[in-house]
XYZ file of N, CA, C and O in Angstrom:
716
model
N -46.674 58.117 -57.439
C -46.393 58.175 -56.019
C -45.998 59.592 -55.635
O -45.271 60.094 -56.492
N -46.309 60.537 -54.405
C -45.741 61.627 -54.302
C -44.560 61.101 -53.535
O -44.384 60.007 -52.998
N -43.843 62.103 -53.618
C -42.697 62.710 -52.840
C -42.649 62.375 -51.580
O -43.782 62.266 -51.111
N -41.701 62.139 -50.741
C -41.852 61.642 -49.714
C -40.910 63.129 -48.880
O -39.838 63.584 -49.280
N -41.517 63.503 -47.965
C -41.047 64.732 -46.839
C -40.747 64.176 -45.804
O -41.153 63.095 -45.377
N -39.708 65.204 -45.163
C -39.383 65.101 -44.030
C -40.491 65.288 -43.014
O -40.686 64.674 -41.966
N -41.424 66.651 -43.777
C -42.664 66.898 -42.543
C -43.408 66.076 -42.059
O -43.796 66.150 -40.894
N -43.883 64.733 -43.229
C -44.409 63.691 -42.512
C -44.205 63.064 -41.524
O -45.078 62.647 -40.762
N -42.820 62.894 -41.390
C -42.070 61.661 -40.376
C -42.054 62.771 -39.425
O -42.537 62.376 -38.364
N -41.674 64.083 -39.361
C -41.093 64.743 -38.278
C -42.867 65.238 -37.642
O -42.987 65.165 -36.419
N -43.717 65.551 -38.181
C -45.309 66.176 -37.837
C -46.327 64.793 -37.372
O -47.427 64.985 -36.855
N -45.915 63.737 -37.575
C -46.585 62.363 -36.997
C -46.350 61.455 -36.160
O -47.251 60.840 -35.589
N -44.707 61.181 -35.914
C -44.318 59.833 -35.188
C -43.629 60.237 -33.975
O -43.061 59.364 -33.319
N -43.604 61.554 -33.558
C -42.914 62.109 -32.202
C -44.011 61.506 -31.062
O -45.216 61.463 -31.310
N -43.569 61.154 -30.082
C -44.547 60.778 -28.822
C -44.207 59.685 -28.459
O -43.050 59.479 -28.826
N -44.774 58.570 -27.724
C -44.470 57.570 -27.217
C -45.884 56.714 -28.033
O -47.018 57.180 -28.138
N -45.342 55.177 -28.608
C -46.394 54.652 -29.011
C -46.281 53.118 -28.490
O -45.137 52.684 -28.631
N -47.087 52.306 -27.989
C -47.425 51.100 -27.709
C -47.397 49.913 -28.836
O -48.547 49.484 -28.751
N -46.975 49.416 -29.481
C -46.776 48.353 -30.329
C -47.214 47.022 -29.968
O -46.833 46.649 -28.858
N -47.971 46.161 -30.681
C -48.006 44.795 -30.284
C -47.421 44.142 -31.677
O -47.876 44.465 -32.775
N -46.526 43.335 -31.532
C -45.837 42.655 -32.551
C -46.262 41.458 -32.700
O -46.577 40.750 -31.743
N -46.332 41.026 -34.125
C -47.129 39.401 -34.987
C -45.910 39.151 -35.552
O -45.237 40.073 -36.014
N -45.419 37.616 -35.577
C -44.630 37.280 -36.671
C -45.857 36.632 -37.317
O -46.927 36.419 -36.746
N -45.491 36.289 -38.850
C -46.492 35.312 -39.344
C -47.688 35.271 -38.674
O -47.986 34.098 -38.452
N -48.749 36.284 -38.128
C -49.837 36.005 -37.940
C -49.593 35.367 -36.072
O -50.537 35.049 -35.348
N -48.590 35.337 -35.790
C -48.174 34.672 -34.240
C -48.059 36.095 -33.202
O -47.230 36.841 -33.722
N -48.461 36.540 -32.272
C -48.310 37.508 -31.285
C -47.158 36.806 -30.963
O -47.060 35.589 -30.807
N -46.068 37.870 -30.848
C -44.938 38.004 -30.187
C -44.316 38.783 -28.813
O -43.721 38.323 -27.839
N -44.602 39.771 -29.067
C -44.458 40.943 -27.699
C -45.128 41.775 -27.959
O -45.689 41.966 -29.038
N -45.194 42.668 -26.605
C -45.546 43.999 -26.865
C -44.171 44.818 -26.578
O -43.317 44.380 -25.807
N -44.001 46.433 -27.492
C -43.072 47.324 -26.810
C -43.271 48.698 -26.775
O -44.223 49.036 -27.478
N -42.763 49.520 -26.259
C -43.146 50.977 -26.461
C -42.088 51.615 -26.817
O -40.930 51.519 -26.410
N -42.555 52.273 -27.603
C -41.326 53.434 -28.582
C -41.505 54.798 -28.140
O -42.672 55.192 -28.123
N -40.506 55.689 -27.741
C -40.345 56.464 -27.448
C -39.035 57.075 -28.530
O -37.904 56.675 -28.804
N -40.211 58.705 -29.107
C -39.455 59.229 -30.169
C -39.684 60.688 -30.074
O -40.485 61.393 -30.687
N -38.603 61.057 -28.961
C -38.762 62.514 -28.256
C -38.330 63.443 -29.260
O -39.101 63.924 -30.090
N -37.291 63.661 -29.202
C -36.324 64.509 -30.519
C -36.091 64.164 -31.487
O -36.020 65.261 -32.040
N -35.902 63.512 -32.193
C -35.727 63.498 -33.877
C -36.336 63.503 -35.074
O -36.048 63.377 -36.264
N -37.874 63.807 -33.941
C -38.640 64.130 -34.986
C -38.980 65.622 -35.075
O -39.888 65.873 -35.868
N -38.487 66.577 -34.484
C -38.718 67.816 -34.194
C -38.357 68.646 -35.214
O -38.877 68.272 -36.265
N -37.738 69.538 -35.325
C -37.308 70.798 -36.538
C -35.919 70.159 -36.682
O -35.430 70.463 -37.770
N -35.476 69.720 -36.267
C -33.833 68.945 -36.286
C -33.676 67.564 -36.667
O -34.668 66.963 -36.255
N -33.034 66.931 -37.151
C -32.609 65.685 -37.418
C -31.339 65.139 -37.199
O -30.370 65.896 -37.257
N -31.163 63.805 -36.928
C -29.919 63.549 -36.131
C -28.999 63.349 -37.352
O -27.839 63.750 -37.258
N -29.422 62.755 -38.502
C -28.685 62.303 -39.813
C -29.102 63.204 -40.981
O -30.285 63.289 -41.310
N -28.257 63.785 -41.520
C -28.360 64.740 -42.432
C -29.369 65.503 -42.241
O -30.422 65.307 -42.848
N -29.181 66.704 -41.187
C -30.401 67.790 -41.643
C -30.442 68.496 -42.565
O -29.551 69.220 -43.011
N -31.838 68.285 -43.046
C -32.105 69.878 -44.429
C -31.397 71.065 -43.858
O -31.215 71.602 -42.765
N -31.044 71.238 -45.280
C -30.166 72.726 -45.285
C -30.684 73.671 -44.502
O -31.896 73.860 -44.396
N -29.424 74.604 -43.647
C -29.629 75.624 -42.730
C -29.739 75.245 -41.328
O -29.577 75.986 -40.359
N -30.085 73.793 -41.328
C -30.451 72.943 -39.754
C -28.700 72.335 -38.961
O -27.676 71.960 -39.532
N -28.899 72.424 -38.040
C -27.640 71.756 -36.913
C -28.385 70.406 -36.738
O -29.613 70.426 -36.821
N -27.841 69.417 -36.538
C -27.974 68.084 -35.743
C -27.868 68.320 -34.095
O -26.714 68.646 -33.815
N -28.651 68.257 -33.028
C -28.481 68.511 -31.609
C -27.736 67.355 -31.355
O -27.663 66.289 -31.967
N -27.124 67.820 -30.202
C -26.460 66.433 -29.763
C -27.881 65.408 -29.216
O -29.061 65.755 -29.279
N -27.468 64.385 -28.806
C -28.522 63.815 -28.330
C -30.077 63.390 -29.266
O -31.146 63.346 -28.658
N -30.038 63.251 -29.998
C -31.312 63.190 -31.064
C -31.139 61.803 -31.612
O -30.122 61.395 -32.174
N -32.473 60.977 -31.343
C -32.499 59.640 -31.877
C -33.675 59.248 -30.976
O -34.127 60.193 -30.330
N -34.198 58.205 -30.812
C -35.144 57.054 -30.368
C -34.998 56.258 -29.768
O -33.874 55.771 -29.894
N -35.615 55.794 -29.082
C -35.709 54.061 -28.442
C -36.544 53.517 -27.693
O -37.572 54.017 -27.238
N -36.114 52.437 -27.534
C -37.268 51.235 -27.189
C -37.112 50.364 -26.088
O -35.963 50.018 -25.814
N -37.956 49.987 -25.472
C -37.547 48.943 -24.333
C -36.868 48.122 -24.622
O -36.794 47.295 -23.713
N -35.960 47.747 -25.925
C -35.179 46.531 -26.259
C -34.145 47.462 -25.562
O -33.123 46.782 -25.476
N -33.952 48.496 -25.108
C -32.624 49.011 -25.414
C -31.696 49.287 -26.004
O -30.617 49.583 -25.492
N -32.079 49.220 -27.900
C -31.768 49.534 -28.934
C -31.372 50.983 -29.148
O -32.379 51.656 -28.929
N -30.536 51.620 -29.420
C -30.377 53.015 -29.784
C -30.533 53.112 -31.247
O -29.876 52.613 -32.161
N -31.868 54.101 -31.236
C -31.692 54.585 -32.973
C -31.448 56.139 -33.141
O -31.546 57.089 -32.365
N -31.114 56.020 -34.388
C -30.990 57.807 -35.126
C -31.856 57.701 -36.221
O -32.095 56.670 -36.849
N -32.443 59.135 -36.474
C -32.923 59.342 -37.979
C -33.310 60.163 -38.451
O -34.105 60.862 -37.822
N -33.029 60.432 -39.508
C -32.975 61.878 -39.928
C -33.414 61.619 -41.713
O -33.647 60.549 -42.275
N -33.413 63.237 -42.380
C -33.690 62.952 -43.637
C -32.683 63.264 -44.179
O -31.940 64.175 -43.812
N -32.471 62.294 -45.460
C -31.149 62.547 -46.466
C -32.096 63.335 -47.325
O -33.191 62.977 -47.758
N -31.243 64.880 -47.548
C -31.698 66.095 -48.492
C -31.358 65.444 -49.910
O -31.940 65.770 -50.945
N -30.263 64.406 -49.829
C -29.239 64.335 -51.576
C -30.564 63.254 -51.813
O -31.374 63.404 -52.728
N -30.604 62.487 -51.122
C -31.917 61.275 -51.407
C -33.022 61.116 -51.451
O -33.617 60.132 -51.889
N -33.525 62.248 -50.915
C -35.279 62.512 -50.458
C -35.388 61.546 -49.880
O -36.255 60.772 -50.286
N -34.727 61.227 -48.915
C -35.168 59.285 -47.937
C -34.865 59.935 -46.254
O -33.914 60.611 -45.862
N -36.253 59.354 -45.380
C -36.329 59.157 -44.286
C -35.515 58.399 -43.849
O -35.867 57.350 -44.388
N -34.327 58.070 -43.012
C -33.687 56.950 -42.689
C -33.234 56.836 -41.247
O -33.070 57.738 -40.426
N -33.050 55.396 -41.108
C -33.119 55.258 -39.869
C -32.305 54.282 -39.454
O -32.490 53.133 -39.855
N -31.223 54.609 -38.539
C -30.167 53.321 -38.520
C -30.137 52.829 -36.621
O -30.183 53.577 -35.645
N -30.065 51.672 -36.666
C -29.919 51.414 -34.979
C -28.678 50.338 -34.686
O -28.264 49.732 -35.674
N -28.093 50.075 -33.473
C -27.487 49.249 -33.487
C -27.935 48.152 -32.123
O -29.146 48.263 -31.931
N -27.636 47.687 -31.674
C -27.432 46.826 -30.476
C -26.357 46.165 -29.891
O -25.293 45.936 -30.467
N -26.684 45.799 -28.529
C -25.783 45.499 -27.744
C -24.703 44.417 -28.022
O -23.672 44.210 -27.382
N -25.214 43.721 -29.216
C -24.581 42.269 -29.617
C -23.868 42.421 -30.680
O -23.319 41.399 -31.091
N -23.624 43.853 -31.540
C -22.842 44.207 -32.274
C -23.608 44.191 -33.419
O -23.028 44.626 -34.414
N -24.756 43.811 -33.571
C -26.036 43.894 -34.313
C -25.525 45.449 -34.970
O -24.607 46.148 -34.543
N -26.320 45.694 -35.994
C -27.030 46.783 -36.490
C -28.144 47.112 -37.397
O -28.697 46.098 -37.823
N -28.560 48.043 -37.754
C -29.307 47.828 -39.209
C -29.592 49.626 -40.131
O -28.924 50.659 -40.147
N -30.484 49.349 -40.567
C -30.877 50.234 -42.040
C -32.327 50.592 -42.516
O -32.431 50.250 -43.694
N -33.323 51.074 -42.111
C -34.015 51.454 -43.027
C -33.909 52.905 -43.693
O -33.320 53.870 -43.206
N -34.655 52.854 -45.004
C -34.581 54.064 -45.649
C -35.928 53.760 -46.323
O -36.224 52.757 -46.972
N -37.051 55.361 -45.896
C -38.499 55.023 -46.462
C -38.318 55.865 -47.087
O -38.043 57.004 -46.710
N -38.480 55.326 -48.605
C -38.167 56.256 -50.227
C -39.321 56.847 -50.762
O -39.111 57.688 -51.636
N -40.859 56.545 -50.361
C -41.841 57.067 -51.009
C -43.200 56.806 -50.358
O -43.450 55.940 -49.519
N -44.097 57.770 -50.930
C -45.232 57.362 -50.170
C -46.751 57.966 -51.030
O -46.703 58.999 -51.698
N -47.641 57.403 -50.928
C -49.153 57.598 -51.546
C -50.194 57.615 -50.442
O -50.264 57.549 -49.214
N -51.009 57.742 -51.573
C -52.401 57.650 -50.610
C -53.058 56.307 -50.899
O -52.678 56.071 -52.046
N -53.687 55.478 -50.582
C -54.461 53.844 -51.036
C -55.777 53.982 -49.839
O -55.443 53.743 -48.678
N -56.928 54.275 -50.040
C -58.295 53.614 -49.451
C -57.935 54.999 -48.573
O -58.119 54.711 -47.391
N -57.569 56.149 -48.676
C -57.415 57.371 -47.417
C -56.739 57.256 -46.641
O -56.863 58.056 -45.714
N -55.875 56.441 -46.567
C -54.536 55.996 -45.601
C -53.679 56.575 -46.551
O -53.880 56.725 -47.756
N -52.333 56.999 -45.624
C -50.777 57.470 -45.983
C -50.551 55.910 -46.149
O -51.165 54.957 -45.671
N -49.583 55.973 -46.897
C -48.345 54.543 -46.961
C -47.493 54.760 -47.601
O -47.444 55.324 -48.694
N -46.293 54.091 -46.629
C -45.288 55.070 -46.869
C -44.354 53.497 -47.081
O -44.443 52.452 -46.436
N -43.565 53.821 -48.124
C -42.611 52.365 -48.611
C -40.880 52.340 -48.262
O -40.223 53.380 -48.214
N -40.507 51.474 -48.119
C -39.083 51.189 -48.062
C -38.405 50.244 -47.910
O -39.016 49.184 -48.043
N -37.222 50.155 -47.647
C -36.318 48.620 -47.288
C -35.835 48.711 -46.243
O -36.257 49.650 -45.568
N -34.850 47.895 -45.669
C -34.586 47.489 -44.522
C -33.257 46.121 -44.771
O -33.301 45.104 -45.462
N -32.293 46.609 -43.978
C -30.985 46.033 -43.775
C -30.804 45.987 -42.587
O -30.864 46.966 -41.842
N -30.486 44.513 -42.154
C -30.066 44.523 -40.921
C -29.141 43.099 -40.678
O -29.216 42.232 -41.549
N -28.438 42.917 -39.713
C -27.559 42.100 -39.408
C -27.799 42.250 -37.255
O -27.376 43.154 -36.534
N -28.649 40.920 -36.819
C -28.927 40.459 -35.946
C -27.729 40.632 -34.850
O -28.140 41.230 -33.855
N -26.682 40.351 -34.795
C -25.354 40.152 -34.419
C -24.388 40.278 -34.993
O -24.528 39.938 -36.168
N -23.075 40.735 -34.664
C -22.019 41.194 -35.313
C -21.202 40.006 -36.440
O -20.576 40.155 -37.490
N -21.518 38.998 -35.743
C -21.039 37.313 -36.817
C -22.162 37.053 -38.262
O -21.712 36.310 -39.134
N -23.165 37.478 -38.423
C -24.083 37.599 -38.896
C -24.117 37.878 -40.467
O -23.414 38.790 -40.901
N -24.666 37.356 -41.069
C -25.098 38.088 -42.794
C -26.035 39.106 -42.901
O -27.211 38.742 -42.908
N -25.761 40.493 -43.002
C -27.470 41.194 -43.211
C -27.770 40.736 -44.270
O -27.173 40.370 -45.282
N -29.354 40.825 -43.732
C -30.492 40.437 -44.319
C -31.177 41.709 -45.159
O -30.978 42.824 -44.677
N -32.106 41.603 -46.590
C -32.715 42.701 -46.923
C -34.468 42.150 -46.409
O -34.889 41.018 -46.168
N -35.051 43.269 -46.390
C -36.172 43.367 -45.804
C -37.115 44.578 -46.656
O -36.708 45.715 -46.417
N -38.326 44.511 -47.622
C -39.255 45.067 -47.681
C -39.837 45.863 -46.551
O -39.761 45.224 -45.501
N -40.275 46.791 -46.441
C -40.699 47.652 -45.156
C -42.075 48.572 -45.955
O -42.108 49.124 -47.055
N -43.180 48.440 -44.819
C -43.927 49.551 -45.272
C -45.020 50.176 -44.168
O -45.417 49.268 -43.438
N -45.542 51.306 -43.883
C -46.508 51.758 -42.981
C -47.508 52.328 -43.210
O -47.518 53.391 -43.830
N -48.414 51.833 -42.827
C -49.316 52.224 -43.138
C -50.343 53.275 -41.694
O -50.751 52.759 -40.653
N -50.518 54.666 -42.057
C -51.075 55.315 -41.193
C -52.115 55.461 -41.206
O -52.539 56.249 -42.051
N -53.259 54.677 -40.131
C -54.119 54.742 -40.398
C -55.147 55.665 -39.729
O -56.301 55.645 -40.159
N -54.763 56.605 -38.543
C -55.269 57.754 -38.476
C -54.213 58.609 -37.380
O -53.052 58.267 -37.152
N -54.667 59.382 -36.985
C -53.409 60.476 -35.754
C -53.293 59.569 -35.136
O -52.559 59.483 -36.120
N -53.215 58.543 -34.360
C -53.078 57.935 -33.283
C -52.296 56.397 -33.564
O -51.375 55.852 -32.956
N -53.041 56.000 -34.678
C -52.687 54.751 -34.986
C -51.865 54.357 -36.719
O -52.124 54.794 -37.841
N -50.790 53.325 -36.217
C -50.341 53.222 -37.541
C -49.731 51.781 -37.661
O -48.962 51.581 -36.721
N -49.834 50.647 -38.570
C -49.154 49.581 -38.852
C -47.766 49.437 -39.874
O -47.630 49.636 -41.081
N -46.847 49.015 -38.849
C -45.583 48.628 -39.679
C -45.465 47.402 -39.793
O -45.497 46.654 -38.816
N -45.270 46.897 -41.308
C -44.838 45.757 -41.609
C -43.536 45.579 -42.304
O -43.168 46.350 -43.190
N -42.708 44.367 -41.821
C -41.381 43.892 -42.756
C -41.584 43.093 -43.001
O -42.157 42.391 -42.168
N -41.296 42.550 -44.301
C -41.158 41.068 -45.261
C -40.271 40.941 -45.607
O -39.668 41.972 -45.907
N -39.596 39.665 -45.802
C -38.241 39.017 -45.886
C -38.430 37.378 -46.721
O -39.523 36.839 -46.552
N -37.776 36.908 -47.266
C -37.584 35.644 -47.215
C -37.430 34.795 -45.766
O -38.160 33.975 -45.209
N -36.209 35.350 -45.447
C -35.783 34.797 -44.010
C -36.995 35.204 -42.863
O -37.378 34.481 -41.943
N -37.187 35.751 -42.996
C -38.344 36.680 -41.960
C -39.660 36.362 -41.356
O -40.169 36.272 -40.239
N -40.111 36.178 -43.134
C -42.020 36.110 -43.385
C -42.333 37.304 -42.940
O -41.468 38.180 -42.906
N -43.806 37.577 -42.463
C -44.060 38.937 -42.109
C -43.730 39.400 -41.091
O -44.067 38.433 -40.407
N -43.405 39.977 -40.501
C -43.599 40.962 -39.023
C -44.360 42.254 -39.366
O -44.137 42.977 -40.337
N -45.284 42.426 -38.426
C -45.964 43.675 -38.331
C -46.113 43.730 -37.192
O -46.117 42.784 -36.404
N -46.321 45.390 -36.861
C -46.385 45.354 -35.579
C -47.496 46.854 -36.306
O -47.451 47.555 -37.317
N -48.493 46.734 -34.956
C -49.576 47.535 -35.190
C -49.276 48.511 -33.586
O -49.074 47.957 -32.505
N -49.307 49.745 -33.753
C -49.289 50.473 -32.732
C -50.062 51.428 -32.464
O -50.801 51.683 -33.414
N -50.312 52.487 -31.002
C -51.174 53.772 -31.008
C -50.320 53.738 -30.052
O -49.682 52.980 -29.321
N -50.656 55.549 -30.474
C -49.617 56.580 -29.482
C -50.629 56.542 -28.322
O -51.825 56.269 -28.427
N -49.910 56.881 -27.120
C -50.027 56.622 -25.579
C -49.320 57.662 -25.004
O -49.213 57.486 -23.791
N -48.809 58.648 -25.388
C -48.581 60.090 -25.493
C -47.963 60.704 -26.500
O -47.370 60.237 -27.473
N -48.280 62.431 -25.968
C -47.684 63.282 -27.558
C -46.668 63.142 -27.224
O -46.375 62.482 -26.228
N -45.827 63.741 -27.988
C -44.595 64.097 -28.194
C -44.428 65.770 -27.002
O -43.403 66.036 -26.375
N -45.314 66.363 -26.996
C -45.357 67.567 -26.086
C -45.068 66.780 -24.825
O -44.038 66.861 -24.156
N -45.995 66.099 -24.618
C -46.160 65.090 -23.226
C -44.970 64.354 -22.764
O -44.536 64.178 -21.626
N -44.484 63.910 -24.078
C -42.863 62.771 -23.823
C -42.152 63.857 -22.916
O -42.167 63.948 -21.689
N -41.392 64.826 -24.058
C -40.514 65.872 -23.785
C -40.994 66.814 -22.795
O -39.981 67.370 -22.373
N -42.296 67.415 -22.040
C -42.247 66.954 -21.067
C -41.615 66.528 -19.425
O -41.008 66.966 -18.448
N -42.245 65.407 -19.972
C -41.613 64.086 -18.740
C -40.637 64.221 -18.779
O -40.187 64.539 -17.679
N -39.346 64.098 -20.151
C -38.186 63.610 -20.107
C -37.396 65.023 -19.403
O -36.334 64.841 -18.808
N -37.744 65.856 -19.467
C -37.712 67.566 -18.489
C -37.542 67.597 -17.414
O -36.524 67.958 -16.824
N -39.182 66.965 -16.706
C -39.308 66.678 -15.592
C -38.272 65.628 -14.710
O -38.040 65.767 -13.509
N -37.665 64.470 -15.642
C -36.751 63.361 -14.741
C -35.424 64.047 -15.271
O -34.567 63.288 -14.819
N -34.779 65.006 -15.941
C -33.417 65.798 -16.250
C -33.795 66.729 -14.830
O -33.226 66.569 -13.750
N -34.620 67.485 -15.032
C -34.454 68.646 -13.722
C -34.385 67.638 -12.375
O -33.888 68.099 -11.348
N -34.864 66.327 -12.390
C -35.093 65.846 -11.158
C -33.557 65.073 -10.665
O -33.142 64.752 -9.552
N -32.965 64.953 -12.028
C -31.364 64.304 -11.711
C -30.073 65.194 -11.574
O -28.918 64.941 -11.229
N -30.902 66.651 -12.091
C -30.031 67.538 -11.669
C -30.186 68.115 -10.442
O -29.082 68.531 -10.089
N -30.916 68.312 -9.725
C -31.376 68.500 -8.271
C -30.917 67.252 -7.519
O -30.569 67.504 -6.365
N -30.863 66.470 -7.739
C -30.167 64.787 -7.105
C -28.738 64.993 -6.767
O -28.087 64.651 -5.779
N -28.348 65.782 -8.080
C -26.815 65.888 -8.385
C -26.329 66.819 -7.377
O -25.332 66.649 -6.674
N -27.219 67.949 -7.365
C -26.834 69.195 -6.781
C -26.689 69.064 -5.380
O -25.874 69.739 -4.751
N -27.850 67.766 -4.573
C -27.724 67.374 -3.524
C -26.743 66.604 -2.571
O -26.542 66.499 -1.361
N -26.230 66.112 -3.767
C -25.033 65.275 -3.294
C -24.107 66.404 -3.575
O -24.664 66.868 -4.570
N -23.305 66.987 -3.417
C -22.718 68.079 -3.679
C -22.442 69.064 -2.463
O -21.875 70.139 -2.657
């Protein structure tokens, strides 16, 4: 298996991507992920040596989930922690990755606890990239069965950050107006 880099995660998954989610083979939702900063030269959780953490650096999703993620230098692991509104949280950490049929795939686990009353659960995790645009994530569980969710980006990451520019300058001019 090679080595798993930070450059991968930080040079591929920035932008906004469209997801349609399967449990067991069942369509569930659709959502869109938006992953402006943390995939950039910075990381929110342990940056490689010489790097600052920006304030503000992490992800999210129309659940309204807040994530962070960054690379652990001591671990060589991509990781990624989120919490939710219900006192929920969770855990992945993607430890390695190959090549299979000309696709990246990239492996890991996954911890999470639904609600704060809750037992976390462990979870198999893996992605498979199957070209610039498009990539499938799947989790397996006992408790679980499969979830995958298959997605394509629906803008760059240039494009996100951006927009997210365009509605900061537009709330600071709002601000300035009331004033």
């Amino acid at each position: 298996m090679a080595v798993l880099t930070a450059r991968l995660f930080r040079g591929y998954f920035g932008g906004s991507w469209l997801g349609r989610i399967t449990k067991n083979g069942e369509f569930q939702r659709e959502v869109v992920f938006n992953w402006p900063v943390a995939f950039d030269v910075h990381s929110a959780i342990g940056p490689e040596e010489g790097l600052k953490a920006p304030p503000g650096s992490g992800f999210y999703d129309d659940t309204r989930k807040v994530y962070i993620a960054g690379w652990h230098q001591d671990v060589k692991r991509w990781c990624m922690s989120w919490f939710n509104e219900f006192g929920g949280y969770g855990n992945t950490q993607w430890t390695s990755q190959e090549r299979v049929n000309g696709k990246t795939v990239i492996y890991g686990f996954c911890t999470e606890c639904k609600q704060e009353s809750d037992d976390p659960t462990n979870h198999i995790v893996l992605c498979e990239i199957l070209d610039k645009d498009h990539f499938k994530y799947s989790i397996r569980s006992f408790r679980k069965g499969l979830v995958e969710i298959e997605a394509r980006r629906i803008r760059t990451a240039e494009r996100l950050k951006s927009l997210m520019k365009q509605q900061d300058d537009a709330i600071e001019l709002f601000t300035d107006i009331l004033k």
